[in-house]
CSV table of C-alpha atoms and ligand atoms in Angstrom, one decimal:
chain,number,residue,atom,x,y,z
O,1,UNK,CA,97.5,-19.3,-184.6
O,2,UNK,CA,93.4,-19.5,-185.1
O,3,UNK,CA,90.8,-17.2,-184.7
O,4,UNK,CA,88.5,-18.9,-182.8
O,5,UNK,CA,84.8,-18.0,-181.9
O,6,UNK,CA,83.1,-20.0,-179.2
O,7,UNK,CA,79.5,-19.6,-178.0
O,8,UNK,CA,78.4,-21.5,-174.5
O,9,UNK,CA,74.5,-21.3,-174.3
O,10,UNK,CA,72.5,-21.0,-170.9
O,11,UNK,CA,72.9,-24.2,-169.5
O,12,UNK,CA,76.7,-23.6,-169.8
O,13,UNK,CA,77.1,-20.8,-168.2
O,14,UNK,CA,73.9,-22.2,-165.8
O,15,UNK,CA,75.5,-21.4,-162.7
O,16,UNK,CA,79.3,-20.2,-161.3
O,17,UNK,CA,80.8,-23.7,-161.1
O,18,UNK,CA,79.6,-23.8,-164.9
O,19,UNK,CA,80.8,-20.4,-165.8
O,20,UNK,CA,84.0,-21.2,-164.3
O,21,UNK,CA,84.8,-24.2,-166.5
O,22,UNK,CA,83.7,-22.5,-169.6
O,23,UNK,CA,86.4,-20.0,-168.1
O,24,UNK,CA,89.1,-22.7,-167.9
O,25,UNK,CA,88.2,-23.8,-171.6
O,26,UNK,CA,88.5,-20.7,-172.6
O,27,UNK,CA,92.0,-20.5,-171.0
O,28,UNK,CA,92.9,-23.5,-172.4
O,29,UNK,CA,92.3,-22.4,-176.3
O,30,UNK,CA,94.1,-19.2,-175.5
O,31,UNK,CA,97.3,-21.2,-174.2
O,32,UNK,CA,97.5,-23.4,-177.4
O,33,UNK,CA,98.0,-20.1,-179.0
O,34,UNK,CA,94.6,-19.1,-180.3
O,35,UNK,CA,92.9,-15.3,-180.1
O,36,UNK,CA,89.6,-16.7,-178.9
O,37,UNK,CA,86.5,-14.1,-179.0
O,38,UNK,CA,83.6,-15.8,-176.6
O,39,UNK,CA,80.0,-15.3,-176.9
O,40,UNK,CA,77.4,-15.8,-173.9
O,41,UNK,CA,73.6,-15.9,-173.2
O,42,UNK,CA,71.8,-16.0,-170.2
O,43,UNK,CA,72.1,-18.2,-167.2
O,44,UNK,CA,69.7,-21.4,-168.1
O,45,UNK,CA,66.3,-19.9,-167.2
O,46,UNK,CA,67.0,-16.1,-167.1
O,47,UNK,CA,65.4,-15.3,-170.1
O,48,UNK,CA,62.2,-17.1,-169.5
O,49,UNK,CA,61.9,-15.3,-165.8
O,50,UNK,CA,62.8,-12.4,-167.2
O,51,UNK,CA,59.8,-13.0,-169.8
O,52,UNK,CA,57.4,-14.1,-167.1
O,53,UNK,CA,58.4,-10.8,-165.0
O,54,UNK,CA,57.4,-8.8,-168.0
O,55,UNK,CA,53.9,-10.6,-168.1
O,56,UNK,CA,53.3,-10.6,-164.5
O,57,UNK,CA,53.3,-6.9,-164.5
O,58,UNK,CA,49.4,-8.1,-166.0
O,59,UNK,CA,47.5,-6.1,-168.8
O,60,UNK,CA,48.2,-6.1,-172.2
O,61,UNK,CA,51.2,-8.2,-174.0
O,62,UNK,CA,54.2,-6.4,-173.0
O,63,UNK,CA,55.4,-3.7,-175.3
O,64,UNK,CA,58.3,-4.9,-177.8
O,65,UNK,CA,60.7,-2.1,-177.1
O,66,UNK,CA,60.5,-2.1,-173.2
O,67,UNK,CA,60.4,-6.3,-173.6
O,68,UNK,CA,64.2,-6.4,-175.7
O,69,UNK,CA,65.3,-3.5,-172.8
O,70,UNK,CA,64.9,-6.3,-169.8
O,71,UNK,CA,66.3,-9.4,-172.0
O,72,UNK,CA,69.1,-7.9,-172.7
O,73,UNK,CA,69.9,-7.9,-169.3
O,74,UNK,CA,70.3,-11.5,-168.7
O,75,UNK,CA,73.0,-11.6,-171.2
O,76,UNK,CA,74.8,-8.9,-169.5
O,77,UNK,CA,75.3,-10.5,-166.4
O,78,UNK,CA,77.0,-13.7,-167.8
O,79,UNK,CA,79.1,-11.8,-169.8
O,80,UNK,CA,80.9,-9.8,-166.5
O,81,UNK,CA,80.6,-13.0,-164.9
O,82,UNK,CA,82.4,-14.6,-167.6
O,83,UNK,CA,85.0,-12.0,-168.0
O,84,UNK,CA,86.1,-11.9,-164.3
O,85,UNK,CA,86.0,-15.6,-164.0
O,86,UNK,CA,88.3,-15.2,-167.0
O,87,UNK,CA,90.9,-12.7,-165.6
O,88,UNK,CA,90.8,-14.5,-162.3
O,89,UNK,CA,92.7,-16.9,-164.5
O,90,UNK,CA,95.1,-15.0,-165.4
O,91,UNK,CA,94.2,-14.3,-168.6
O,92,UNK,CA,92.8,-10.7,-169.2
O,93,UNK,CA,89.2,-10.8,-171.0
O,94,UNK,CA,86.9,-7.9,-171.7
O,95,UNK,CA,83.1,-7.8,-171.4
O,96,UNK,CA,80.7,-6.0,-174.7
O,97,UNK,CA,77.3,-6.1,-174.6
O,98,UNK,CA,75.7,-5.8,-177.9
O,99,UNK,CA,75.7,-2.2,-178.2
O,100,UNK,CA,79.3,-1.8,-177.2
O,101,UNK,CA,80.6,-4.3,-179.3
O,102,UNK,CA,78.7,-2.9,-182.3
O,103,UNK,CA,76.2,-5.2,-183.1
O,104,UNK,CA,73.8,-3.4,-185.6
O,105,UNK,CA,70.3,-4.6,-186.7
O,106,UNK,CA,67.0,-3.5,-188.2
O,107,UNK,CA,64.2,-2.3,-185.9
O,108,UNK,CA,61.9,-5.7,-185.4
O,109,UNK,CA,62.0,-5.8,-181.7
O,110,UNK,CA,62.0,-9.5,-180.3
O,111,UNK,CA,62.8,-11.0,-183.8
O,112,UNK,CA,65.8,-8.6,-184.7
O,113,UNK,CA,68.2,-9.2,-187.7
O,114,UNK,CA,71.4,-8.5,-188.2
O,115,UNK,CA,72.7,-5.3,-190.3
O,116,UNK,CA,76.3,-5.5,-189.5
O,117,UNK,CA,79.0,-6.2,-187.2
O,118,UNK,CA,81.4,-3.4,-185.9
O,119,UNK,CA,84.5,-5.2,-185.2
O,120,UNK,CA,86.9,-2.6,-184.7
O,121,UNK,CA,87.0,-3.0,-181.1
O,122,UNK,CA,86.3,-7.0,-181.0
O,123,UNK,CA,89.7,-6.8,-183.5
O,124,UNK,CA,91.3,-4.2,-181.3
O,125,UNK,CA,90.6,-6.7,-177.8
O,126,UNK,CA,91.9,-9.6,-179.8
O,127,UNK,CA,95.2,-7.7,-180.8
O,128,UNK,CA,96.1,-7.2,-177.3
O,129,UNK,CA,95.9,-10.8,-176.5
O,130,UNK,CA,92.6,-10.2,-174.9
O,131,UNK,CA,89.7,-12.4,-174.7
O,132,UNK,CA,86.3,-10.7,-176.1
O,133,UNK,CA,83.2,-11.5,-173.7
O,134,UNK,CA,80.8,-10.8,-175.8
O,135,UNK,CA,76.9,-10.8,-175.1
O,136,UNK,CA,74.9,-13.0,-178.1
O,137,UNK,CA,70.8,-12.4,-178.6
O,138,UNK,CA,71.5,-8.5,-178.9
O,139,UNK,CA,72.2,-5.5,-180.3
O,140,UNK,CA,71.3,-2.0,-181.7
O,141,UNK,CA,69.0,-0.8,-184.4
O,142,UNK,CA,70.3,2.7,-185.9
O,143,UNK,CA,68.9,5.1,-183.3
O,144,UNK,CA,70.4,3.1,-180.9
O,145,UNK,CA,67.4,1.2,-179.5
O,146,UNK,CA,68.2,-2.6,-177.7
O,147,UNK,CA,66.9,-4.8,-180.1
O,148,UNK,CA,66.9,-9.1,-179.6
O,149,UNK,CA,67.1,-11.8,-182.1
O,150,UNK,CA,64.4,-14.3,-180.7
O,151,UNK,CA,65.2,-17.4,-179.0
O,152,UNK,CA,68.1,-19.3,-179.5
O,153,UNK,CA,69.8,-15.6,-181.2
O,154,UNK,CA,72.9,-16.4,-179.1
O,155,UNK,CA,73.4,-19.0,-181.9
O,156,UNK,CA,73.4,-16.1,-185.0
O,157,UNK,CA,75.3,-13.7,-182.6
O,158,UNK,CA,78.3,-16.3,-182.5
O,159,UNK,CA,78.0,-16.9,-186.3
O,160,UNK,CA,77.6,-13.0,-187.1
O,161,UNK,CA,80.8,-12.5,-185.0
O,162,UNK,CA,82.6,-16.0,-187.0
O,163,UNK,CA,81.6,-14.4,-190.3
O,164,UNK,CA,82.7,-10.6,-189.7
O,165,UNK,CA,86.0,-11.7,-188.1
O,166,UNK,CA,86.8,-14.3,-190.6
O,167,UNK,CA,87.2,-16.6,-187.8
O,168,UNK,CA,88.6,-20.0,-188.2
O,169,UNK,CA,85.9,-21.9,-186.7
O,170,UNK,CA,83.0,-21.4,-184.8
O,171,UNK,CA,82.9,-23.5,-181.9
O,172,UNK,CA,79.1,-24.0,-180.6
O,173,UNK,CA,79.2,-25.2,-176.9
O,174,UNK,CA,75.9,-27.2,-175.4
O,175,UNK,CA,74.5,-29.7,-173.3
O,176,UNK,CA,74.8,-32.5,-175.9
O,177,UNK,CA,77.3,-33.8,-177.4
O,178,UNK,CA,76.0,-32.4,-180.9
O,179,UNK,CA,74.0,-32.7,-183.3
O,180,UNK,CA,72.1,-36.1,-183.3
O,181,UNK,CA,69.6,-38.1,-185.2
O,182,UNK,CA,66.7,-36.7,-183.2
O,183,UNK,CA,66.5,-34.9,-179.8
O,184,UNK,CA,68.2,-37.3,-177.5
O,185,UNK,CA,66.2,-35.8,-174.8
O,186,UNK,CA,63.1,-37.8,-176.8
O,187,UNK,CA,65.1,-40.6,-178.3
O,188,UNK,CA,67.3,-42.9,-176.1
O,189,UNK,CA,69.0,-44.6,-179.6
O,190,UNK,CA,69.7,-41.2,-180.9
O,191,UNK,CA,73.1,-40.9,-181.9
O,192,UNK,CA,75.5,-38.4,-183.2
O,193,UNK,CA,75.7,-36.9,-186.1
O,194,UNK,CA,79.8,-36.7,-187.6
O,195,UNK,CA,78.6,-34.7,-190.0
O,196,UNK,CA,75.5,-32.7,-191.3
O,197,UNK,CA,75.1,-30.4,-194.9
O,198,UNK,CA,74.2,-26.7,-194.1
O,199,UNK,CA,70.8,-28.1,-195.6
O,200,UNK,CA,69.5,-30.3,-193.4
O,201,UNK,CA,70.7,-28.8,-190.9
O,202,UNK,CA,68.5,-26.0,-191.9
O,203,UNK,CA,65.7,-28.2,-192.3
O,204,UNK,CA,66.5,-29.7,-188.8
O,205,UNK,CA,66.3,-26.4,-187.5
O,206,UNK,CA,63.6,-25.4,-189.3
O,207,UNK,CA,61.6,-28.4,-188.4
O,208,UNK,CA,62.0,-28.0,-184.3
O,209,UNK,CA,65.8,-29.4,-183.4
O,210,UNK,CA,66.6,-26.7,-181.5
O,211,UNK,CA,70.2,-27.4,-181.1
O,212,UNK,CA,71.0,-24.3,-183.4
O,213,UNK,CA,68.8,-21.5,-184.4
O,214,UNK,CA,67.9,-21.7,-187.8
O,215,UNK,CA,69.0,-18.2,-188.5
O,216,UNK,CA,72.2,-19.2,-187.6
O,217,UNK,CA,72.9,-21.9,-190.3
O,218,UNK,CA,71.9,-19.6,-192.7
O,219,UNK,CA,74.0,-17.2,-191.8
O,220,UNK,CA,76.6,-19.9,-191.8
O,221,UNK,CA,75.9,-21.1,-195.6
O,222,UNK,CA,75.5,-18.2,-196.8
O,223,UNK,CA,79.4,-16.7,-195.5
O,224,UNK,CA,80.7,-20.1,-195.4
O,225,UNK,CA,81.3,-20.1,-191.7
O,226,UNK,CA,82.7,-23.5,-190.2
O,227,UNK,CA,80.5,-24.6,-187.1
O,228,UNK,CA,81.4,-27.3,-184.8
O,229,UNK,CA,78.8,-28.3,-182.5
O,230,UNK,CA,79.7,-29.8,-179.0
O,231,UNK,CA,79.5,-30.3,-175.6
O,232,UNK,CA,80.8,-27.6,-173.1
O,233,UNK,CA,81.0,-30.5,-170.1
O,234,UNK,CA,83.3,-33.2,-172.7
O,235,UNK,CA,86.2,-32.9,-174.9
O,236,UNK,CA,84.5,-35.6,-177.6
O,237,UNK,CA,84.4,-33.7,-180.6
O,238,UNK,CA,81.1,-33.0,-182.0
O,239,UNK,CA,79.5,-32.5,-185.0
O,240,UNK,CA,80.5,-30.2,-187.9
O,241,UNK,CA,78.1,-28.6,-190.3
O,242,UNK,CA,79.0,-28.7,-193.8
O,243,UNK,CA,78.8,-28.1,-197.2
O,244,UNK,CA,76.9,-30.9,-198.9
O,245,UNK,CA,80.1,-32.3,-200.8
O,246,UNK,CA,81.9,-32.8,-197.7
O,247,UNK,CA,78.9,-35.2,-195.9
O,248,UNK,CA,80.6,-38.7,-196.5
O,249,UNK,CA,78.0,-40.9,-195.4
O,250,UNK,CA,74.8,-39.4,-197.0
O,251,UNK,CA,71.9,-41.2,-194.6
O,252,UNK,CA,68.8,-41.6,-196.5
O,253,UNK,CA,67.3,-39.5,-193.1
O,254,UNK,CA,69.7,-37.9,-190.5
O,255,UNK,CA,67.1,-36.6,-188.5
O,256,UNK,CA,63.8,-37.5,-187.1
O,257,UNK,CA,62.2,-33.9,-185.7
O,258,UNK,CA,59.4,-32.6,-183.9
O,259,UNK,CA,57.5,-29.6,-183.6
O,260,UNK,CA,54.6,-28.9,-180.7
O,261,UNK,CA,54.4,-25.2,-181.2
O,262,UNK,CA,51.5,-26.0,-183.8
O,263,UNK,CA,47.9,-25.2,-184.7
O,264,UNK,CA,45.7,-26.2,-187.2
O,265,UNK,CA,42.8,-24.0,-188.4
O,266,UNK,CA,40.3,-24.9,-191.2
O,267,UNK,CA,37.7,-23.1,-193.3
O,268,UNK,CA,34.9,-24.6,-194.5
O,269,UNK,CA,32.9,-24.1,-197.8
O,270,UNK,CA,34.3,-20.8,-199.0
O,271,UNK,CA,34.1,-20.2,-203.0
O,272,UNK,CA,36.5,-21.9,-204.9
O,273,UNK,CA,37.0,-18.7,-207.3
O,274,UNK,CA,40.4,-16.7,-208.0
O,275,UNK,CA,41.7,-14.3,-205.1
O,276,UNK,CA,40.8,-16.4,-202.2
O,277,UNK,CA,43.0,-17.5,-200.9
O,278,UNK,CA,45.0,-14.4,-200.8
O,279,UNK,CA,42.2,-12.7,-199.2
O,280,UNK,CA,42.5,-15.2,-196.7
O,281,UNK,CA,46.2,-15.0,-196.1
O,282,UNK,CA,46.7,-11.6,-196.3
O,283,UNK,CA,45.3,-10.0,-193.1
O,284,UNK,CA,47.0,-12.9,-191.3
O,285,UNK,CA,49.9,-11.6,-192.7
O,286,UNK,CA,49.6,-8.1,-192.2
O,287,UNK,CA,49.2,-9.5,-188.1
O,288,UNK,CA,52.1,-10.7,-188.6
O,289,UNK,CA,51.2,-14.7,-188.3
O,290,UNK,CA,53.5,-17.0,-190.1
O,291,UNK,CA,51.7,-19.8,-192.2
O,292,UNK,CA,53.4,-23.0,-192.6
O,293,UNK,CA,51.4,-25.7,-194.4
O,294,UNK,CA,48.6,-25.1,-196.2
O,295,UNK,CA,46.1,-27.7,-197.8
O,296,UNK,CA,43.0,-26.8,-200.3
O,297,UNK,CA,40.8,-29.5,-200.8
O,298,UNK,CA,39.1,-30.3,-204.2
O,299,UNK,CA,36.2,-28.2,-204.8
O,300,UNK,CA,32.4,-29.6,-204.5
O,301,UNK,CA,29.7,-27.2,-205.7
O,302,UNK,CA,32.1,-24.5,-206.7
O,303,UNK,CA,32.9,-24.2,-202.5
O,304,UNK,CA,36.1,-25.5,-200.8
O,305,UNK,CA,37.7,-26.4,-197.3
O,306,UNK,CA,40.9,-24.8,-196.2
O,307,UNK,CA,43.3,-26.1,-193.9
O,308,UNK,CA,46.6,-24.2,-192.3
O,309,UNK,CA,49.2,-24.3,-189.7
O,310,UNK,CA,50.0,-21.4,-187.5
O,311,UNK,CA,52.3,-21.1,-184.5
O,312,UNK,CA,50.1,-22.3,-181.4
O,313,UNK,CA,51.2,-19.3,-180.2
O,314,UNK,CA,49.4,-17.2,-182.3
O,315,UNK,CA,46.6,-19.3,-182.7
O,316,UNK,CA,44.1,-17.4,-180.7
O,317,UNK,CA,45.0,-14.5,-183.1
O,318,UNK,CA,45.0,-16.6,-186.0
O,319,UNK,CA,41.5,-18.0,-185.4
O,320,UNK,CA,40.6,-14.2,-184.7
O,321,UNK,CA,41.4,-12.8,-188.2
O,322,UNK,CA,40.1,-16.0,-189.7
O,323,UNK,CA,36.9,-15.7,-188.3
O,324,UNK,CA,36.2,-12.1,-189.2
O,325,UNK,CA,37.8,-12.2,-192.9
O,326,UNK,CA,35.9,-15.6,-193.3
O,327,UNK,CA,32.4,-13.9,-192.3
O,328,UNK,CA,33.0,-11.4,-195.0
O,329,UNK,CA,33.4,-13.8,-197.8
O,330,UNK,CA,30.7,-15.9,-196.5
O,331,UNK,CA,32.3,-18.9,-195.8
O,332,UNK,CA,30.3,-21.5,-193.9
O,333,UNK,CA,32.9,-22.2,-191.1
O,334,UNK,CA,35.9,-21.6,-189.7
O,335,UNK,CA,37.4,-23.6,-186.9
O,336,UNK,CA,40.6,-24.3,-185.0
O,337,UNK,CA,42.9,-27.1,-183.3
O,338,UNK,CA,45.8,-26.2,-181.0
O,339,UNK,CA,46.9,-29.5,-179.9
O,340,UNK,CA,48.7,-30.8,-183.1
O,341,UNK,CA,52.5,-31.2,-183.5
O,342,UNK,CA,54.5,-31.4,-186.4
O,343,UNK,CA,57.0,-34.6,-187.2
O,344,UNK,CA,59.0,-34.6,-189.7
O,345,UNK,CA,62.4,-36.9,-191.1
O,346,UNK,CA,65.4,-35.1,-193.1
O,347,UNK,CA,68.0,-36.5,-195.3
O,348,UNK,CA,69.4,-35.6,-198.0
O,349,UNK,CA,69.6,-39.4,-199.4
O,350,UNK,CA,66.0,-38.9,-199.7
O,351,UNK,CA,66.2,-37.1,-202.7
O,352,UNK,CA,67.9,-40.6,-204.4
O,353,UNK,CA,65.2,-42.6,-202.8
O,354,UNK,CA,61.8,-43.5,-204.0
O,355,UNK,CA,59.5,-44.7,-201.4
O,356,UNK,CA,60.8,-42.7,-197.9
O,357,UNK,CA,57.7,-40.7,-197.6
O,358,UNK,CA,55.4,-43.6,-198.0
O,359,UNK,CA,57.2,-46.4,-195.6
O,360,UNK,CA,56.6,-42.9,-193.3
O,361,UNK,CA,53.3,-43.0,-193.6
O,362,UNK,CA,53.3,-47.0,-193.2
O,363,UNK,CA,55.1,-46.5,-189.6
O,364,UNK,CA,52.4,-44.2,-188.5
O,365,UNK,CA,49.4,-46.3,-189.5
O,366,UNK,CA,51.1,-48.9,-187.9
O,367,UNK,CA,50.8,-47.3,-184.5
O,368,UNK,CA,46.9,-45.9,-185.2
O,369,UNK,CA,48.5,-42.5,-185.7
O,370,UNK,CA,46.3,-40.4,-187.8
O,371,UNK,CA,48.1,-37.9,-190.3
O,372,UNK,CA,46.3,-35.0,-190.6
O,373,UNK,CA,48.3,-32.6,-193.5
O,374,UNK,CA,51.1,-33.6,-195.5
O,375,UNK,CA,54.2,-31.7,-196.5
O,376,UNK,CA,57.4,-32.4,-198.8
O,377,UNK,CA,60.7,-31.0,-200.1
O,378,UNK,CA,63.4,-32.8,-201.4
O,379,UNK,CA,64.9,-33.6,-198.7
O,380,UNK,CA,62.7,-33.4,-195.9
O,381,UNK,CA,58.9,-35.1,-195.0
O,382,UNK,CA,56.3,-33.6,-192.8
O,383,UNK,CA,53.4,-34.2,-191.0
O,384,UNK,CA,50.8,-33.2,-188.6
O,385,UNK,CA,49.3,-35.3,-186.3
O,386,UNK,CA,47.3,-35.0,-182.7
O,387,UNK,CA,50.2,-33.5,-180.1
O,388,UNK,CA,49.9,-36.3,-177.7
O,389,UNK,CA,51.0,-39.0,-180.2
O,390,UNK,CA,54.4,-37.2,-180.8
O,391,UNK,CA,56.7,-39.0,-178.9
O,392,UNK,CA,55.3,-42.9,-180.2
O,393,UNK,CA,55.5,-41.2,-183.9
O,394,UNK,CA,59.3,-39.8,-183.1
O,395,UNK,CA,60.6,-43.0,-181.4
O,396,UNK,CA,58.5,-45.2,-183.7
O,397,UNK,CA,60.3,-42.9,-187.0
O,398,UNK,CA,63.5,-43.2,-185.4
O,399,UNK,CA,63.3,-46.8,-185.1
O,400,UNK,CA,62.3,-47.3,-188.8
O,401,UNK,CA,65.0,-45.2,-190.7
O,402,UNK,CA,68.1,-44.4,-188.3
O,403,UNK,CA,67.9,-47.7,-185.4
O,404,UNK,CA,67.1,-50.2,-188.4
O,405,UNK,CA,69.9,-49.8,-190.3
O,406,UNK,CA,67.8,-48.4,-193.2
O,407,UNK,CA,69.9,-44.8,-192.3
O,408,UNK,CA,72.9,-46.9,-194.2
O,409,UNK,CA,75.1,-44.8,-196.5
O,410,UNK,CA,73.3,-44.5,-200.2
O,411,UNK,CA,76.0,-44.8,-202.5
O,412,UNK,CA,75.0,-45.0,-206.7
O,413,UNK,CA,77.8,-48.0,-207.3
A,1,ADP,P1,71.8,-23.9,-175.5
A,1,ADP,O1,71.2,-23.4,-174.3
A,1,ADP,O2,73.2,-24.4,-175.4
A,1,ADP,O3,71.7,-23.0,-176.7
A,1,ADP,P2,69.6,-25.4,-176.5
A,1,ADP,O4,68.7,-25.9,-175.3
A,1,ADP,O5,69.1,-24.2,-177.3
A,1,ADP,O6,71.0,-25.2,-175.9
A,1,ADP,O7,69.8,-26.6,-177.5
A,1,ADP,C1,70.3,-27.9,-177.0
A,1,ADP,C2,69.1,-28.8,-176.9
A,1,ADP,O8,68.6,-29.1,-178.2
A,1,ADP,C3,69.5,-30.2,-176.3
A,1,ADP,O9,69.5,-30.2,-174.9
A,1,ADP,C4,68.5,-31.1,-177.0
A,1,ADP,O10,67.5,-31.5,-176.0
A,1,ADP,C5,67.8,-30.3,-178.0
A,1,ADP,N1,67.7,-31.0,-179.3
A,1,ADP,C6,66.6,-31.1,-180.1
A,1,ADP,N2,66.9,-31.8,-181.2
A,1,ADP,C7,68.2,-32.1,-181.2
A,1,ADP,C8,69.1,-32.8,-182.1
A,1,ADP,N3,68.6,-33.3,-183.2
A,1,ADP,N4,70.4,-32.9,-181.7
A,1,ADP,C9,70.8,-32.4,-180.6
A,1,ADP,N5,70.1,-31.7,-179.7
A,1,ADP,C10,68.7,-31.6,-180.0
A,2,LIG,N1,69.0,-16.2,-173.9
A,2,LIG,C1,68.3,-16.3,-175.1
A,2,LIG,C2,67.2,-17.4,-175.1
A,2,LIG,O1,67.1,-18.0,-174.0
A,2,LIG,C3,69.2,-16.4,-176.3
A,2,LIG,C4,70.0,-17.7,-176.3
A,2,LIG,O2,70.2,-18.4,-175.3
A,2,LIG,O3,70.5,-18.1,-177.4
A,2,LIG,O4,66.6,-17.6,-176.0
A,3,MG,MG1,70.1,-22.5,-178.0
């Protein structure tokens, strides 16, 4: 007997024909003998109307705590859906929202982490041969406020549950058959992955596949969590995230991503002199912007340019802070670009392989694609280039390294 931890995301459970076959699956895992505790989110869409209701209300941005209080709800719904659909079965199932079940995090409405996992009553549910319905993307800070992980949570709900139950695998039901060499949504000749390291998949994540919240590999690595990603509509196993020793075929790049939330800013001519660039940063940190690349260009004349990326969605923000801290040092200009996107390839072959990030650069020129900052790791590339050349530089990526064979196994004999 397992302990199994499944997690169906929203265009699973989209409407009540799909809820009832991830009730039948469900049913199924329980027969061949497993305890099975199931995590939901919303129906596919619910959280994004439940946003937009939020915003219609007009005025300002819609405060944090009142925001996490109406998301929560769309999870709630599947999970009584679920849990009926369930005991209609004949297999009794129990619904917990995040707060029943004892899902603790820290305060940071919309972006909440996790503290801990109560599982007392998830281990009491599972001793009676129940099936736990529980409700991912949520839970409870200390004083009991409704807090939300950000999008895609559902994913580091499942894994939180995996990890504090010591579950045998965590099963992560989608609407592709796993993960694959780049969104197949974008890429026709994607294919599936058998196999990806906890790295890249972080990187993956990281780097705009979607498939899985980043958070949620990390979790995974760090507890050593074993997460099967699959399809909720096939039985075709999917793909399993693993620990770099147990990837057979290391592909010089696995994955070909892309990233349109993006925006570049740049500062021109500010003095090239010690503490600048932390004045810069800092108030865009203290807003609470993330920076991702940054770029300093040689200094001319003891001045310097700047370049960053910013989430577009804070780029207004961004520019804002920019602006007013670059007026105080005197800089000669600051301005902006929202339409860039970021593309990037992963692999952890790359890091036994000289050349990748040049025959990169080689594709892109090819097709007239500017590249307008550069990024590396060890096992990952990055770019950013104008948004509306994404697609060509994805397919035309794709086509190089993974459809051209040159994604073959790297072995050193
Ligand atoms: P869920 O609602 O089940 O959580 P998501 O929409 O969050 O599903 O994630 C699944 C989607 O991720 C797929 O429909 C696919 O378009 C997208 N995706 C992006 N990159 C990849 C990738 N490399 N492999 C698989 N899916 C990807
Ligand atoms: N419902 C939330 C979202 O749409 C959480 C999730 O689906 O993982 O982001
Ligand atoms: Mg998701």
């Amino acid at each position: 007997m397992a302990l199994v931890v499944q997690k169906y995301g929203g265009t699973s459970v989209g409407d009540p024909d799909r809820i009832r076959n991830v009730a039948r699956r469900v049913v199924e895992t329980v027969k061949q003998g497993h305890r099975v505790a199931v995590v939901v989110s919303a129906m596919s869409g619910e959280t994004d109307r439940l946003v937009g209701l939020a915003h219609d209300l007009g005025g300002e941005v819609p405060e944090p705590r009142e925001l996490d209080v109406i998301l929560s709800t769309g999870e709630q719904v599947t999970i009584a859906l679920l849990a009926m659909a369930i005991g209609r079965l004949g297999q009794p199932a129990r619904s917990f929202t995040g707060a029943q079940m004892g899902m603790r995090t820290d305060t940071a409405h919309n972006r909440a982490r996790i503290e801990s996992v109560d599982t007392r009553i998830l281990r009491e549910t599972l001793e009676r041969g129940h099936v736990a319905v529980l409700a991912g993307f949520q839970g409870t800070d200390d004083d009991g406020n409704i807090t939300t992980l950000g999008r895609g949570g559902s994913d580091t709900s499942a894994v939180a549950v995996a990890a504090a139950l010591g579950a045998d695998v965590c099963e992560i039901y989608t609407d592709v058959e796993g993960v694959f060499t780049s969104d197949p949504r974008m890429v026709p000749t994607a294919r599936k992955l058998e196999r990806v390291s906890y790295d890249e998949m972080i990187e993956m994540a990281s780097l705009g596949a979607k498939v899985l919240q980043i958070r949620s590999v990390r979790f995974a690595m760090r507890y050593g969590v074993k997460l099967h990603v699959r399809s909720s509509f096939t039985d075709t196993t999917g793909t399993w995230v693993v620990p770099e020793e147990q990837v057979m075929e290391q592909l010089v790049v696995s994955g070909v991503t892309y990233n349109r939330n993006e925006a570049k800013i740049r500062v021109r001519g500010v003095r090239d002199v010690p503490g600048i660039a932390a004045r810069v940063f800092s108030p865009l940190a203290q807003e609470g912007v993330v920076v991702d690349m940054i770029i300093q260009n040689l200094s001319q004349d003891g001045a310097t340019d700047l370049t960053f990326t910013v989430p577009r969605d804070a780029f207004k923000r961004a520019l804002e802070v920019t602006r007013t801290t670059c007026g105080e040092l005197g800089a000669a200009d600051v301005d902006g670009d929202p339409n860039v996107a970021k593309v990037s390839i992963v692999g952890l072959g790359m890091k036994d392989h000289a050349g990748v990030a040049t025959r990169m650069f080689q594709v892109l020129a090819d097709e007239g694609i500017n590249i307008q900052l550069i990024s590396t790791s060890e096992i990952k590339v990055s770019v950013v280039i104008e948004e509306k050349y994404t697609e060509l530089a994805v397919r035309a990526l794709h086509d190089e390294f993974v459809d051209a064979g040159a994604g073959e196994p790297v072995a050193e004999s």
